[in-house]
Amino acid sequence: MSTSRIIPAPGHYIIRDDTSGKVSYWQGEYHQSAADRNGVSTADYIHAMYFFLMQAQARDVLMIGCGGGTLATMLVNSQVQVTVVDLHRFSFDIARKYFHLPEAATCHVADGIAYLKNHHHRHDAIVLDAFGEGGMPEKFMAPGFFRLAKSRLKSRGGLFLMNVIVADDDDATPDDLVRRMRPQWRGVRLRDTDGWVDRNAVIAAGAVTKLKKPRVLMPPRPGGAKMARELAILDWRPLRKEEGR
């Protein structure tokens, strides 16, 4: 297998498999995105969120955090109107040049919270997937942000999705976030899988009652069978009890 290594900016790396066309994007030690030669994600949590958005029939999606833009690419290719907000213009350059983010995706260089405060449009869904060198900023895990995000969702059928990196089974971060979100949304569910380290969990809030176990709707090529197996082991799980209770 031969690979190409590209450095589009200091501390940012693109690794491309010259045989399969698979592309990976790293920011320091953080793996931001991976996709096949057409920009379809090879990450199970991206396919889980894509499934939920398709099931919810979201036609207008706001994404906070770009990375390689793979979810945005998949949504635009499914005729969904997508707006992506990120602090760094080069994130959009990387997404368009290496991950096939379509021109139809509307991109804004802005802070996610500032954007929400300045734009009062209500979306069918909001996706939070914002990580930097220090992980997810604390401001995106605060009750004030969840109140603001809910105010920018349509009152009926609005869906909020959040990607959370989980260190291991003892990491209480996703459970704590669900508890912080419940004062804002009656329905909050956690999709996670025990037994894996440095894994991705997805929190869904809002119109979650009818969401089903995710399956692959847009398989990466190659890798579709592997993705189906990975999604098959993922499911909703109940919250763990808080320590001392």
JSON list of C-alpha atoms in Angstrom, two decimals:
[
{"chain": "A", "resi": 1, "resn": "MET", "atom": "CA", "xyz": [0.00, 0.00, 0.00]},
{"chain": "A", "resi": 2, "resn": "SER", "atom": "CA", "xyz": [1.41, 3.40, -0.97]},
{"chain": "A", "resi": 3, "resn": "THR", "atom": "CA", "xyz": [0.34, 6.57, 0.79]},
{"chain": "A", "resi": 4, "resn": "SER", "atom": "CA", "xyz": [0.79, 10.29, 0.29]},
{"chain": "A", "resi": 5, "resn": "ARG", "atom": "CA", "xyz": [1.30, 12.69, 3.18]},
{"chain": "A", "resi": 6, "resn": "ILE", "atom": "CA", "xyz": [0.23, 16.31, 2.70]},
{"chain": "A", "resi": 7, "resn": "ILE", "atom": "CA", "xyz": [0.66, 19.18, 5.19]},
{"chain": "A", "resi": 8, "resn": "PRO", "atom": "CA", "xyz": [-1.92, 21.86, 4.28]},
{"chain": "A", "resi": 9, "resn": "ALA", "atom": "CA", "xyz": [-1.11, 23.92, 7.40]},
{"chain": "A", "resi": 10, "resn": "PRO", "atom": "CA", "xyz": [1.29, 23.56, 10.37]},
{"chain": "A", "resi": 11, "resn": "GLY", "atom": "CA", "xyz": [0.09, 20.75, 12.62]},
{"chain": "A", "resi": 12, "resn": "HIS", "atom": "CA", "xyz": [-2.46, 19.52, 10.06]},
{"chain": "A", "resi": 13, "resn": "TYR", "atom": "CA", "xyz": [-1.90, 16.35, 8.03]},
{"chain": "A", "resi": 14, "resn": "ILE", "atom": "CA", "xyz": [-3.69, 14.68, 5.15]},
{"chain": "A", "resi": 15, "resn": "ILE", "atom": "CA", "xyz": [-2.90, 10.99, 4.64]},
{"chain": "A", "resi": 16, "resn": "ARG", "atom": "CA", "xyz": [-4.12, 9.53, 1.35]},
{"chain": "A", "resi": 17, "resn": "ASP", "atom": "CA", "xyz": [-4.09, 5.88, 0.33]},
{"chain": "A", "resi": 18, "resn": "ASP", "atom": "CA", "xyz": [-3.07, 6.05, -3.30]},
{"chain": "A", "resi": 19, "resn": "THR", "atom": "CA", "xyz": [-4.61, 2.63, -4.02]},
{"chain": "A", "resi": 20, "resn": "SER", "atom": "CA", "xyz": [-8.06, 2.86, -2.45]},
{"chain": "A", "resi": 21, "resn": "GLY", "atom": "CA", "xyz": [-8.38, 6.64, -2.47]},
{"chain": "A", "resi": 22, "resn": "LYS", "atom": "CA", "xyz": [-9.20, 6.73, 1.25]},
{"chain": "A", "resi": 23, "resn": "VAL", "atom": "CA", "xyz": [-8.28, 10.05, 2.88]},
{"chain": "A", "resi": 24, "resn": "SER", "atom": "CA", "xyz": [-7.65, 10.81, 6.58]},
{"chain": "A", "resi": 25, "resn": "TYR", "atom": "CA", "xyz": [-7.27, 14.23, 8.20]},
{"chain": "A", "resi": 26, "resn": "TRP", "atom": "CA", "xyz": [-5.30, 14.71, 11.43]},
{"chain": "A", "resi": 27, "resn": "GLN", "atom": "CA", "xyz": [-4.98, 17.87, 13.51]},
{"chain": "A", "resi": 28, "resn": "GLY", "atom": "CA", "xyz": [-2.05, 17.11, 15.78]},
{"chain": "A", "resi": 29, "resn": "GLU", "atom": "CA", "xyz": [-3.04, 13.94, 17.66]},
{"chain": "A", "resi": 30, "resn": "TYR", "atom": "CA", "xyz": [-6.75, 14.36, 16.89]},
{"chain": "A", "resi": 31, "resn": "HIS", "atom": "CA", "xyz": [-8.19, 12.35, 14.01]},
{"chain": "A", "resi": 32, "resn": "GLN", "atom": "CA", "xyz": [-10.66, 14.77, 12.45]},
{"chain": "A", "resi": 33, "resn": "SER", "atom": "CA", "xyz": [-12.07, 12.88, 9.47]},
{"chain": "A", "resi": 34, "resn": "ALA", "atom": "CA", "xyz": [-11.74, 9.86, 7.20]},
{"chain": "A", "resi": 35, "resn": "ALA", "atom": "CA", "xyz": [-13.52, 9.16, 3.93]},
{"chain": "A", "resi": 36, "resn": "ASP", "atom": "CA", "xyz": [-13.46, 7.13, 0.77]},
{"chain": "A", "resi": 37, "resn": "ARG", "atom": "CA", "xyz": [-12.48, 8.60, -2.59]},
{"chain": "A", "resi": 38, "resn": "ASN", "atom": "CA", "xyz": [-15.94, 10.20, -2.97]},
{"chain": "A", "resi": 39, "resn": "GLY", "atom": "CA", "xyz": [-16.03, 11.93, 0.42]},
{"chain": "A", "resi": 40, "resn": "VAL", "atom": "CA", "xyz": [-18.29, 9.33, 2.10]},
{"chain": "A", "resi": 41, "resn": "SER", "atom": "CA", "xyz": [-17.25, 8.95, 5.72]},
{"chain": "A", "resi": 42, "resn": "THR", "atom": "CA", "xyz": [-15.62, 5.79, 7.05]},
{"chain": "A", "resi": 43, "resn": "ALA", "atom": "CA", "xyz": [-16.51, 6.73, 10.68]},
{"chain": "A", "resi": 44, "resn": "ASP", "atom": "CA", "xyz": [-19.41, 4.87, 12.29]},
{"chain": "A", "resi": 45, "resn": "TYR", "atom": "CA", "xyz": [-20.67, 7.86, 14.32]},
{"chain": "A", "resi": 46, "resn": "ILE", "atom": "CA", "xyz": [-20.97, 9.96, 11.15]},
{"chain": "A", "resi": 47, "resn": "HIS", "atom": "CA", "xyz": [-23.13, 7.26, 9.56]},
{"chain": "A", "resi": 48, "resn": "ALA", "atom": "CA", "xyz": [-25.21, 7.07, 12.75]},
{"chain": "A", "resi": 49, "resn": "MET", "atom": "CA", "xyz": [-25.87, 10.83, 12.64]},
{"chain": "A", "resi": 50, "resn": "TYR", "atom": "CA", "xyz": [-26.57, 10.71, 8.90]},
{"chain": "A", "resi": 51, "resn": "PHE", "atom": "CA", "xyz": [-29.12, 7.93, 9.52]},
{"chain": "A", "resi": 52, "resn": "PHE", "atom": "CA", "xyz": [-30.86, 9.92, 12.27]},
{"chain": "A", "resi": 53, "resn": "LEU", "atom": "CA", "xyz": [-31.04, 13.05, 10.09]},
{"chain": "A", "resi": 54, "resn": "MET", "atom": "CA", "xyz": [-32.45, 11.09, 7.17]},
{"chain": "A", "resi": 55, "resn": "GLN", "atom": "CA", "xyz": [-34.95, 9.32, 9.43]},
{"chain": "A", "resi": 56, "resn": "ALA", "atom": "CA", "xyz": [-36.04, 12.68, 10.87]},
{"chain": "A", "resi": 57, "resn": "GLN", "atom": "CA", "xyz": [-36.45, 13.97, 7.29]},
{"chain": "A", "resi": 58, "resn": "ALA", "atom": "CA", "xyz": [-34.27, 16.99, 8.07]},
{"chain": "A", "resi": 59, "resn": "ARG", "atom": "CA", "xyz": [-34.03, 19.22, 5.01]},
{"chain": "A", "resi": 60, "resn": "ASP", "atom": "CA", "xyz": [-32.22, 22.19, 6.60]},
{"chain": "A", "resi": 61, "resn": "VAL", "atom": "CA", "xyz": [-29.22, 21.32, 8.80]},
{"chain": "A", "resi": 62, "resn": "LEU", "atom": "CA", "xyz": [-26.78, 23.59, 10.62]},
{"chain": "A", "resi": 63, "resn": "MET", "atom": "CA", "xyz": [-23.42, 22.06, 11.51]},
{"chain": "A", "resi": 64, "resn": "ILE", "atom": "CA", "xyz": [-21.03, 23.59, 14.05]},
{"chain": "A", "resi": 65, "resn": "GLY", "atom": "CA", "xyz": [-17.54, 22.27, 13.33]},
{"chain": "A", "resi": 66, "resn": "CYS", "atom": "CA", "xyz": [-16.29, 21.23, 9.92]},
{"chain": "A", "resi": 67, "resn": "GLY", "atom": "CA", "xyz": [-13.32, 18.85, 10.15]},
{"chain": "A", "resi": 68, "resn": "GLY", "atom": "CA", "xyz": [-13.26, 17.14, 6.77]},
{"chain": "A", "resi": 69, "resn": "GLY", "atom": "CA", "xyz": [-16.93, 17.98, 6.21]},
{"chain": "A", "resi": 70, "resn": "THR", "atom": "CA", "xyz": [-17.87, 14.37, 5.46]},
{"chain": "A", "resi": 71, "resn": "LEU", "atom": "CA", "xyz": [-21.33, 14.54, 7.04]},
{"chain": "A", "resi": 72, "resn": "ALA", "atom": "CA", "xyz": [-22.03, 17.77, 5.15]},
{"chain": "A", "resi": 73, "resn": "THR", "atom": "CA", "xyz": [-20.90, 16.13, 1.91]},
{"chain": "A", "resi": 74, "resn": "MET", "atom": "CA", "xyz": [-23.21, 13.15, 2.46]},
{"chain": "A", "resi": 75, "resn": "LEU", "atom": "CA", "xyz": [-26.15, 15.42, 3.33]},
{"chain": "A", "resi": 76, "resn": "VAL", "atom": "CA", "xyz": [-25.70, 17.75, 0.34]},
{"chain": "A", "resi": 77, "resn": "ASN", "atom": "CA", "xyz": [-25.49, 14.71, -1.94]},
{"chain": "A", "resi": 78, "resn": "SER", "atom": "CA", "xyz": [-28.88, 13.71, -0.48]},
{"chain": "A", "resi": 79, "resn": "GLN", "atom": "CA", "xyz": [-30.38, 17.11, -1.43]},
{"chain": "A", "resi": 80, "resn": "VAL", "atom": "CA", "xyz": [-30.27, 18.51, 2.11]},
{"chain": "A", "resi": 81, "resn": "GLN", "atom": "CA", "xyz": [-29.60, 22.22, 2.61]},
{"chain": "A", "resi": 82, "resn": "VAL", "atom": "CA", "xyz": [-26.48, 22.44, 4.79]},
{"chain": "A", "resi": 83, "resn": "THR", "atom": "CA", "xyz": [-24.83, 25.37, 6.57]},
{"chain": "A", "resi": 84, "resn": "VAL", "atom": "CA", "xyz": [-21.44, 24.77, 8.19]},
{"chain": "A", "resi": 85, "resn": "VAL", "atom": "CA", "xyz": [-19.83, 27.07, 10.76]},
{"chain": "A", "resi": 86, "resn": "ASP", "atom": "CA", "xyz": [-16.17, 26.80, 11.74]},
{"chain": "A", "resi": 87, "resn": "LEU", "atom": "CA", "xyz": [-13.57, 29.13, 13.25]},
{"chain": "A", "resi": 88, "resn": "HIS", "atom": "CA", "xyz": [-11.00, 28.42, 10.54]},
{"chain": "A", "resi": 89, "resn": "ARG", "atom": "CA", "xyz": [-11.32, 29.09, 6.82]},
{"chain": "A", "resi": 90, "resn": "PHE", "atom": "CA", "xyz": [-8.70, 26.44, 6.02]},
{"chain": "A", "resi": 91, "resn": "SER", "atom": "CA", "xyz": [-11.09, 23.80, 7.42]},
{"chain": "A", "resi": 92, "resn": "PHE", "atom": "CA", "xyz": [-13.39, 24.54, 4.51]},
{"chain": "A", "resi": 93, "resn": "ASP", "atom": "CA", "xyz": [-10.46, 24.57, 2.10]},
{"chain": "A", "resi": 94, "resn": "ILE", "atom": "CA", "xyz": [-9.43, 21.10, 3.32]},
{"chain": "A", "resi": 95, "resn": "ALA", "atom": "CA", "xyz": [-13.00, 19.80, 3.15]},
{"chain": "A", "resi": 96, "resn": "ARG", "atom": "CA", "xyz": [-13.48, 21.02, -0.41]},
{"chain": "A", "resi": 97, "resn": "LYS", "atom": "CA", "xyz": [-10.04, 20.04, -1.74]},
{"chain": "A", "resi": 98, "resn": "TYR", "atom": "CA", "xyz": [-9.56, 16.63, -0.12]},
{"chain": "A", "resi": 99, "resn": "PHE", "atom": "CA", "xyz": [-13.04, 15.46, 0.97]},
{"chain": "A", "resi": 100, "resn": "HIS", "atom": "CA", "xyz": [-15.23, 16.66, -1.94]},
{"chain": "A", "resi": 101, "resn": "LEU", "atom": "CA", "xyz": [-17.41, 19.06, 0.09]},
{"chain": "A", "resi": 102, "resn": "PRO", "atom": "CA", "xyz": [-19.83, 20.39, -2.58]},
{"chain": "A", "resi": 103, "resn": "GLU", "atom": "CA", "xyz": [-20.07, 24.08, -3.38]},
{"chain": "A", "resi": 104, "resn": "ALA", "atom": "CA", "xyz": [-23.75, 23.86, -2.44]},
{"chain": "A", "resi": 105, "resn": "ALA", "atom": "CA", "xyz": [-22.75, 23.68, 1.24]},
{"chain": "A", "resi": 106, "resn": "THR", "atom": "CA", "xyz": [-22.92, 27.18, 2.72]},
{"chain": "A", "resi": 107, "resn": "CYS", "atom": "CA", "xyz": [-19.80, 27.85, 4.82]},
{"chain": "A", "resi": 108, "resn": "HIS", "atom": "CA", "xyz": [-19.32, 30.59, 7.43]},
{"chain": "A", "resi": 109, "resn": "VAL", "atom": "CA", "xyz": [-16.08, 31.41, 9.23]},
{"chain": "A", "resi": 110, "resn": "ALA", "atom": "CA", "xyz": [-17.40, 32.22, 12.69]},
{"chain": "A", "resi": 111, "resn": "ASP", "atom": "CA", "xyz": [-17.65, 31.11, 16.29]},
{"chain": "A", "resi": 112, "resn": "GLY", "atom": "CA", "xyz": [-20.59, 28.71, 16.60]},
{"chain": "A", "resi": 113, "resn": "ILE", "atom": "CA", "xyz": [-22.21, 30.49, 19.55]},
{"chain": "A", "resi": 114, "resn": "ALA", "atom": "CA", "xyz": [-21.77, 33.92, 17.99]},
{"chain": "A", "resi": 115, "resn": "TYR", "atom": "CA", "xyz": [-23.34, 32.63, 14.78]},
{"chain": "A", "resi": 116, "resn": "LEU", "atom": "CA", "xyz": [-26.38, 31.29, 16.63]},
{"chain": "A", "resi": 117, "resn": "LYS", "atom": "CA", "xyz": [-26.81, 34.59, 18.47]},
{"chain": "A", "resi": 118, "resn": "ASN", "atom": "CA", "xyz": [-26.63, 36.61, 15.25]},
{"chain": "A", "resi": 119, "resn": "HIS", "atom": "CA", "xyz": [-28.78, 34.33, 13.08]},
{"chain": "A", "resi": 120, "resn": "HIS", "atom": "CA", "xyz": [-32.34, 33.63, 14.22]},
{"chain": "A", "resi": 121, "resn": "HIS", "atom": "CA", "xyz": [-33.26, 31.18, 11.48]},
{"chain": "A", "resi": 122, "resn": "ARG", "atom": "CA", "xyz": [-34.76, 27.95, 12.81]},
{"chain": "A", "resi": 123, "resn": "HIS", "atom": "CA", "xyz": [-33.32, 24.73, 11.39]},
{"chain": "A", "resi": 124, "resn": "ASP", "atom": "CA", "xyz": [-34.69, 21.21, 11.18]},
{"chain": "A", "resi": 125, "resn": "ALA", "atom": "CA", "xyz": [-31.53, 19.97, 12.89]},
{"chain": "A", "resi": 126, "resn": "ILE", "atom": "CA", "xyz": [-28.30, 21.21, 14.46]},
{"chain": "A", "resi": 127, "resn": "VAL", "atom": "CA", "xyz": [-25.18, 19.03, 14.63]},
{"chain": "A", "resi": 128, "resn": "LEU", "atom": "CA", "xyz": [-22.36, 19.86, 17.05]},
{"chain": "A", "resi": 129, "resn": "ASP", "atom": "CA", "xyz": [-19.03, 18.24, 16.16]},
{"chain": "A", "resi": 130, "resn": "ALA", "atom": "CA", "xyz": [-16.44, 20.80, 17.23]},
{"chain": "A", "resi": 131, "resn": "PHE", "atom": "CA", "xyz": [-13.06, 19.63, 18.49]},
{"chain": "A", "resi": 132, "resn": "GLY", "atom": "CA", "xyz": [-9.67, 21.29, 18.59]},
{"chain": "A", "resi": 133, "resn": "GLU", "atom": "CA", "xyz": [-6.33, 20.63, 20.24]},
{"chain": "A", "resi": 134, "resn": "GLY", "atom": "CA", "xyz": [-7.92, 20.78, 23.68]},
{"chain": "A", "resi": 135, "resn": "GLY", "atom": "CA", "xyz": [-10.95, 18.67, 22.81]},
{"chain": "A", "resi": 136, "resn": "MET", "atom": "CA", "xyz": [-14.45, 20.15, 22.75]},
{"chain": "A", "resi": 137, "resn": "PRO", "atom": "CA", "xyz": [-14.58, 23.72, 24.16]},
{"chain": "A", "resi": 138, "resn": "GLU", "atom": "CA", "xyz": [-16.32, 23.94, 27.52]},
{"chain": "A", "resi": 139, "resn": "LYS", "atom": "CA", "xyz": [-18.73, 26.60, 26.22]},
{"chain": "A", "resi": 140, "resn": "PHE", "atom": "CA", "xyz": [-20.36, 23.98, 24.00]},
{"chain": "A", "resi": 141, "resn": "MET", "atom": "CA", "xyz": [-21.08, 21.80, 27.03]},
{"chain": "A", "resi": 142, "resn": "ALA", "atom": "CA", "xyz": [-22.81, 24.48, 29.11]},
{"chain": "A", "resi": 143, "resn": "PRO", "atom": "CA", "xyz": [-26.57, 24.83, 29.75]},
{"chain": "A", "resi": 144, "resn": "GLY", "atom": "CA", "xyz": [-26.56, 28.26, 28.11]},
{"chain": "A", "resi": 145, "resn": "PHE", "atom": "CA", "xyz": [-25.42, 26.80, 24.82]},
{"chain": "A", "resi": 146, "resn": "PHE", "atom": "CA", "xyz": [-28.09, 24.11, 24.89]},
{"chain": "A", "resi": 147, "resn": "ARG", "atom": "CA", "xyz": [-30.78, 26.76, 25.51]},
{"chain": "A", "resi": 148, "resn": "LEU", "atom": "CA", "xyz": [-29.47, 28.79, 22.59]},
{"chain": "A", "resi": 149, "resn": "ALA", "atom": "CA", "xyz": [-29.30, 25.79, 20.27]},
{"chain": "A", "resi": 150, "resn": "LYS", "atom": "CA", "xyz": [-32.87, 24.78, 21.10]},
{"chain": "A", "resi": 151, "resn": "SER", "atom": "CA", "xyz": [-34.07, 28.29, 20.28]},
{"chain": "A", "resi": 152, "resn": "ARG", "atom": "CA", "xyz": [-32.66, 27.86, 16.75]},
{"chain": "A", "resi": 153, "resn": "LEU", "atom": "CA", "xyz": [-34.51, 24.60, 16.10]},
{"chain": "A", "resi": 154, "resn": "LYS", "atom": "CA", "xyz": [-37.98, 24.34, 14.66]},
{"chain": "A", "resi": 155, "resn": "SER", "atom": "CA", "xyz": [-40.47, 23.86, 17.47]},
{"chain": "A", "resi": 156, "resn": "ARG", "atom": "CA", "xyz": [-41.89, 20.66, 15.97]},
{"chain": "A", "resi": 157, "resn": "GLY", "atom": "CA", "xyz": [-39.58, 17.86, 14.92]},
{"chain": "A", "resi": 158, "resn": "GLY", "atom": "CA", "xyz": [-36.33, 19.71, 15.66]},
{"chain": "A", "resi": 159, "resn": "LEU", "atom": "CA", "xyz": [-33.33, 17.44, 16.27]},
{"chain": "A", "resi": 160, "resn": "PHE", "atom": "CA", "xyz": [-30.04, 18.23, 18.03]},
{"chain": "A", "resi": 161, "resn": "LEU", "atom": "CA", "xyz": [-27.09, 15.85, 17.60]},
{"chain": "A", "resi": 162, "resn": "MET", "atom": "CA", "xyz": [-23.79, 16.03, 19.46]},
{"chain": "A", "resi": 163, "resn": "ASN", "atom": "CA", "xyz": [-20.61, 14.02, 18.94]},
{"chain": "A", "resi": 164, "resn": "VAL", "atom": "CA", "xyz": [-18.78, 13.21, 22.17]},
{"chain": "A", "resi": 165, "resn": "ILE", "atom": "CA", "xyz": [-15.34, 11.59, 22.49]},
{"chain": "A", "resi": 166, "resn": "VAL", "atom": "CA", "xyz": [-15.36, 8.99, 25.30]},
{"chain": "A", "resi": 167, "resn": "ALA", "atom": "CA", "xyz": [-12.06, 7.89, 26.85]},
{"chain": "A", "resi": 168, "resn": "ASP", "atom": "CA", "xyz": [-13.33, 4.57, 28.25]},
{"chain": "A", "resi": 169, "resn": "ASP", "atom": "CA", "xyz": [-16.22, 3.01, 30.17]},
{"chain": "A", "resi": 170, "resn": "ASP", "atom": "CA", "xyz": [-15.34, 5.02, 33.29]},
{"chain": "A", "resi": 171, "resn": "ASP", "atom": "CA", "xyz": [-15.59, 8.34, 31.43]},
{"chain": "A", "resi": 172, "resn": "ALA", "atom": "CA", "xyz": [-18.76, 10.03, 32.71]},
{"chain": "A", "resi": 173, "resn": "THR", "atom": "CA", "xyz": [-18.71, 12.82, 30.10]},
{"chain": "A", "resi": 174, "resn": "PRO", "atom": "CA", "xyz": [-21.58, 11.61, 27.88]},
{"chain": "A", "resi": 175, "resn": "ASP", "atom": "CA", "xyz": [-23.82, 10.78, 30.85]},
{"chain": "A", "resi": 176, "resn": "ASP", "atom": "CA", "xyz": [-23.10, 14.19, 32.43]},
{"chain": "A", "resi": 177, "resn": "LEU", "atom": "CA", "xyz": [-23.92, 15.96, 29.16]},
{"chain": "A", "resi": 178, "resn": "VAL", "atom": "CA", "xyz": [-27.24, 14.14, 28.84]},
{"chain": "A", "resi": 179, "resn": "ARG", "atom": "CA", "xyz": [-28.17, 15.30, 32.35]},
{"chain": "A", "resi": 180, "resn": "ARG", "atom": "CA", "xyz": [-27.20, 18.89, 31.48]},
{"chain": "A", "resi": 181, "resn": "MET", "atom": "CA", "xyz": [-29.37, 18.79, 28.37]},
{"chain": "A", "resi": 182, "resn": "ARG", "atom": "CA", "xyz": [-32.49, 17.33, 29.95]},
{"chain": "A", "resi": 183, "resn": "PRO", "atom": "CA", "xyz": [-33.72, 20.65, 31.44]},
{"chain": "A", "resi": 184, "resn": "GLN", "atom": "CA", "xyz": [-33.94, 21.95, 27.85]},
{"chain": "A", "resi": 185, "resn": "TRP", "atom": "CA", "xyz": [-35.25, 18.89, 26.03]},
{"chain": "A", "resi": 186, "resn": "ARG", "atom": "CA", "xyz": [-37.78, 16.37, 27.27]},
{"chain": "A", "resi": 187, "resn": "GLY", "atom": "CA", "xyz": [-36.25, 13.72, 25.06]},
{"chain": "A", "resi": 188, "resn": "VAL", "atom": "CA", "xyz": [-32.50, 13.05, 25.22]},
{"chain": "A", "resi": 189, "resn": "ARG", "atom": "CA", "xyz": [-30.91, 9.72, 24.23]},
{"chain": "A", "resi": 190, "resn": "LEU", "atom": "CA", "xyz": [-27.35, 8.42, 24.26]},
{"chain": "A", "resi": 191, "resn": "ARG", "atom": "CA", "xyz": [-25.93, 6.12, 21.60]},
{"chain": "A", "resi": 192, "resn": "ASP", "atom": "CA", "xyz": [-22.74, 4.55, 22.91]},
{"chain": "A", "resi": 193, "resn": "THR", "atom": "CA", "xyz": [-20.88, 1.24, 23.00]},
{"chain": "A", "resi": 194, "resn": "ASP", "atom": "CA", "xyz": [-19.08, -0.07, 26.05]},
{"chain": "A", "resi": 195, "resn": "GLY", "atom": "CA", "xyz": [-15.71, -1.77, 25.83]},
{"chain": "A", "resi": 196, "resn": "TRP", "atom": "CA", "xyz": [-13.92, 0.60, 23.45]},
{"chain": "A", "resi": 197, "resn": "VAL", "atom": "CA", "xyz": [-11.39, 3.32, 24.28]},
{"chain": "A", "resi": 198, "resn": "ASP", "atom": "CA", "xyz": [-11.24, 6.74, 22.63]},
{"chain": "A", "resi": 199, "resn": "ARG", "atom": "CA", "xyz": [-14.61, 6.08, 21.03]},
{"chain": "A", "resi": 200, "resn": "ASN", "atom": "CA", "xyz": [-17.31, 8.40, 19.69]},
{"chain": "A", "resi": 201, "resn": "ALA", "atom": "CA", "xyz": [-20.75, 8.58, 21.28]},
{"chain": "A", "resi": 202, "resn": "VAL", "atom": "CA", "xyz": [-23.73, 10.45, 19.85]},
{"chain": "A", "resi": 203, "resn": "ILE", "atom": "CA", "xyz": [-26.24, 12.33, 21.98]},
{"chain": "A", "resi": 204, "resn": "ALA", "atom": "CA", "xyz": [-29.61, 13.03, 20.35]},
{"chain": "A", "resi": 205, "resn": "ALA", "atom": "CA", "xyz": [-32.10, 15.53, 21.76]},
{"chain": "A", "resi": 206, "resn": "GLY", "atom": "CA", "xyz": [-35.48, 16.82, 20.70]},
{"chain": "A", "resi": 207, "resn": "ALA", "atom": "CA", "xyz": [-37.53, 14.64, 18.36]},
{"chain": "A", "resi": 208, "resn": "VAL", "atom": "CA", "xyz": [-35.88, 11.38, 19.43]},
{"chain": "A", "resi": 209, "resn": "THR", "atom": "CA", "xyz": [-38.78, 9.12, 20.42]},
{"chain": "A", "resi": 210, "resn": "LYS", "atom": "CA", "xyz": [-39.06, 7.37, 17.06]},
{"chain": "A", "resi": 211, "resn": "LEU", "atom": "CA", "xyz": [-35.36, 7.24, 16.18]},
{"chain": "A", "resi": 212, "resn": "LYS", "atom": "CA", "xyz": [-34.34, 3.70, 15.32]},
{"chain": "A", "resi": 213, "resn": "LYS", "atom": "CA", "xyz": [-31.07, 1.83, 15.64]},
{"chain": "A", "resi": 214, "resn": "PRO", "atom": "CA", "xyz": [-28.86, 3.23, 12.85]},
{"chain": "A", "resi": 215, "resn": "ARG", "atom": "CA", "xyz": [-27.90, 1.31, 9.74]},
{"chain": "A", "resi": 216, "resn": "VAL", "atom": "CA", "xyz": [-25.80, 2.17, 6.71]},
{"chain": "A", "resi": 217, "resn": "LEU", "atom": "CA", "xyz": [-27.65, 4.22, 4.11]},
{"chain": "A", "resi": 218, "resn": "MET", "atom": "CA", "xyz": [-24.67, 5.49, 2.09]},
{"chain": "A", "resi": 219, "resn": "PRO", "atom": "CA", "xyz": [-21.88, 2.90, 2.30]},
{"chain": "A", "resi": 220, "resn": "PRO", "atom": "CA", "xyz": [-18.25, 3.92, 1.77]},
{"chain": "A", "resi": 221, "resn": "ARG", "atom": "CA", "xyz": [-16.50, 2.12, -1.07]},
{"chain": "A", "resi": 222, "resn": "PRO", "atom": "CA", "xyz": [-14.58, 0.07, -0.14]},
{"chain": "A", "resi": 223, "resn": "GLY", "atom": "CA", "xyz": [-15.66, -0.54, 3.44]},
{"chain": "A", "resi": 224, "resn": "GLY", "atom": "CA", "xyz": [-19.45, -0.85, 3.25]},
{"chain": "A", "resi": 225, "resn": "ALA", "atom": "CA", "xyz": [-19.59, -4.31, 4.82]},
{"chain": "A", "resi": 226, "resn": "LYS", "atom": "CA", "xyz": [-17.21, -3.27, 7.61]},
{"chain": "A", "resi": 227, "resn": "MET", "atom": "CA", "xyz": [-19.35, -0.19, 8.32]},
{"chain": "A", "resi": 228, "resn": "ALA", "atom": "CA", "xyz": [-22.48, -2.32, 8.53]},
{"chain": "A", "resi": 229, "resn": "ARG", "atom": "CA", "xyz": [-20.80, -4.56, 11.13]},
{"chain": "A", "resi": 230, "resn": "GLU", "atom": "CA", "xyz": [-19.65, -1.56, 13.16]},
{"chain": "A", "resi": 231, "resn": "LEU", "atom": "CA", "xyz": [-23.11, 0.02, 13.21]},
{"chain": "A", "resi": 232, "resn": "ALA", "atom": "CA", "xyz": [-24.68, -3.31, 14.15]},
{"chain": "A", "resi": 233, "resn": "ILE", "atom": "CA", "xyz": [-22.96, -3.27, 17.55]},
{"chain": "A", "resi": 234, "resn": "LEU", "atom": "CA", "xyz": [-23.93, 0.31, 18.36]},
{"chain": "A", "resi": 235, "resn": "ASP", "atom": "CA", "xyz": [-27.12, 1.02, 20.25]},
{"chain": "A", "resi": 236, "resn": "TRP", "atom": "CA", "xyz": [-28.82, 3.30, 22.75]},
{"chain": "A", "resi": 237, "resn": "ARG", "atom": "CA", "xyz": [-27.84, 2.76, 26.36]},
{"chain": "A", "resi": 238, "resn": "PRO", "atom": "CA", "xyz": [-29.29, 3.97, 29.68]},
{"chain": "A", "resi": 239, "resn": "LEU", "atom": "CA", "xyz": [-27.40, 6.48, 31.80]},
{"chain": "A", "resi": 240, "resn": "ARG", "atom": "CA", "xyz": [-25.07, 5.18, 34.44]},
{"chain": "A", "resi": 241, "resn": "LYS", "atom": "CA", "xyz": [-25.82, 6.09, 38.03]},
{"chain": "A", "resi": 242, "resn": "GLU", "atom": "CA", "xyz": [-24.00, 9.12, 39.38]},
{"chain": "A", "resi": 243, "resn": "GLU", "atom": "CA", "xyz": [-21.29, 8.39, 41.93]},
{"chain": "A", "resi": 244, "resn": "GLY", "atom": "CA", "xyz": [-22.56, 8.59, 45.48]},
{"chain": "A", "resi": 245, "resn": "ARG", "atom": "CA", "xyz": [-26.17, 7.91, 44.49]}
]
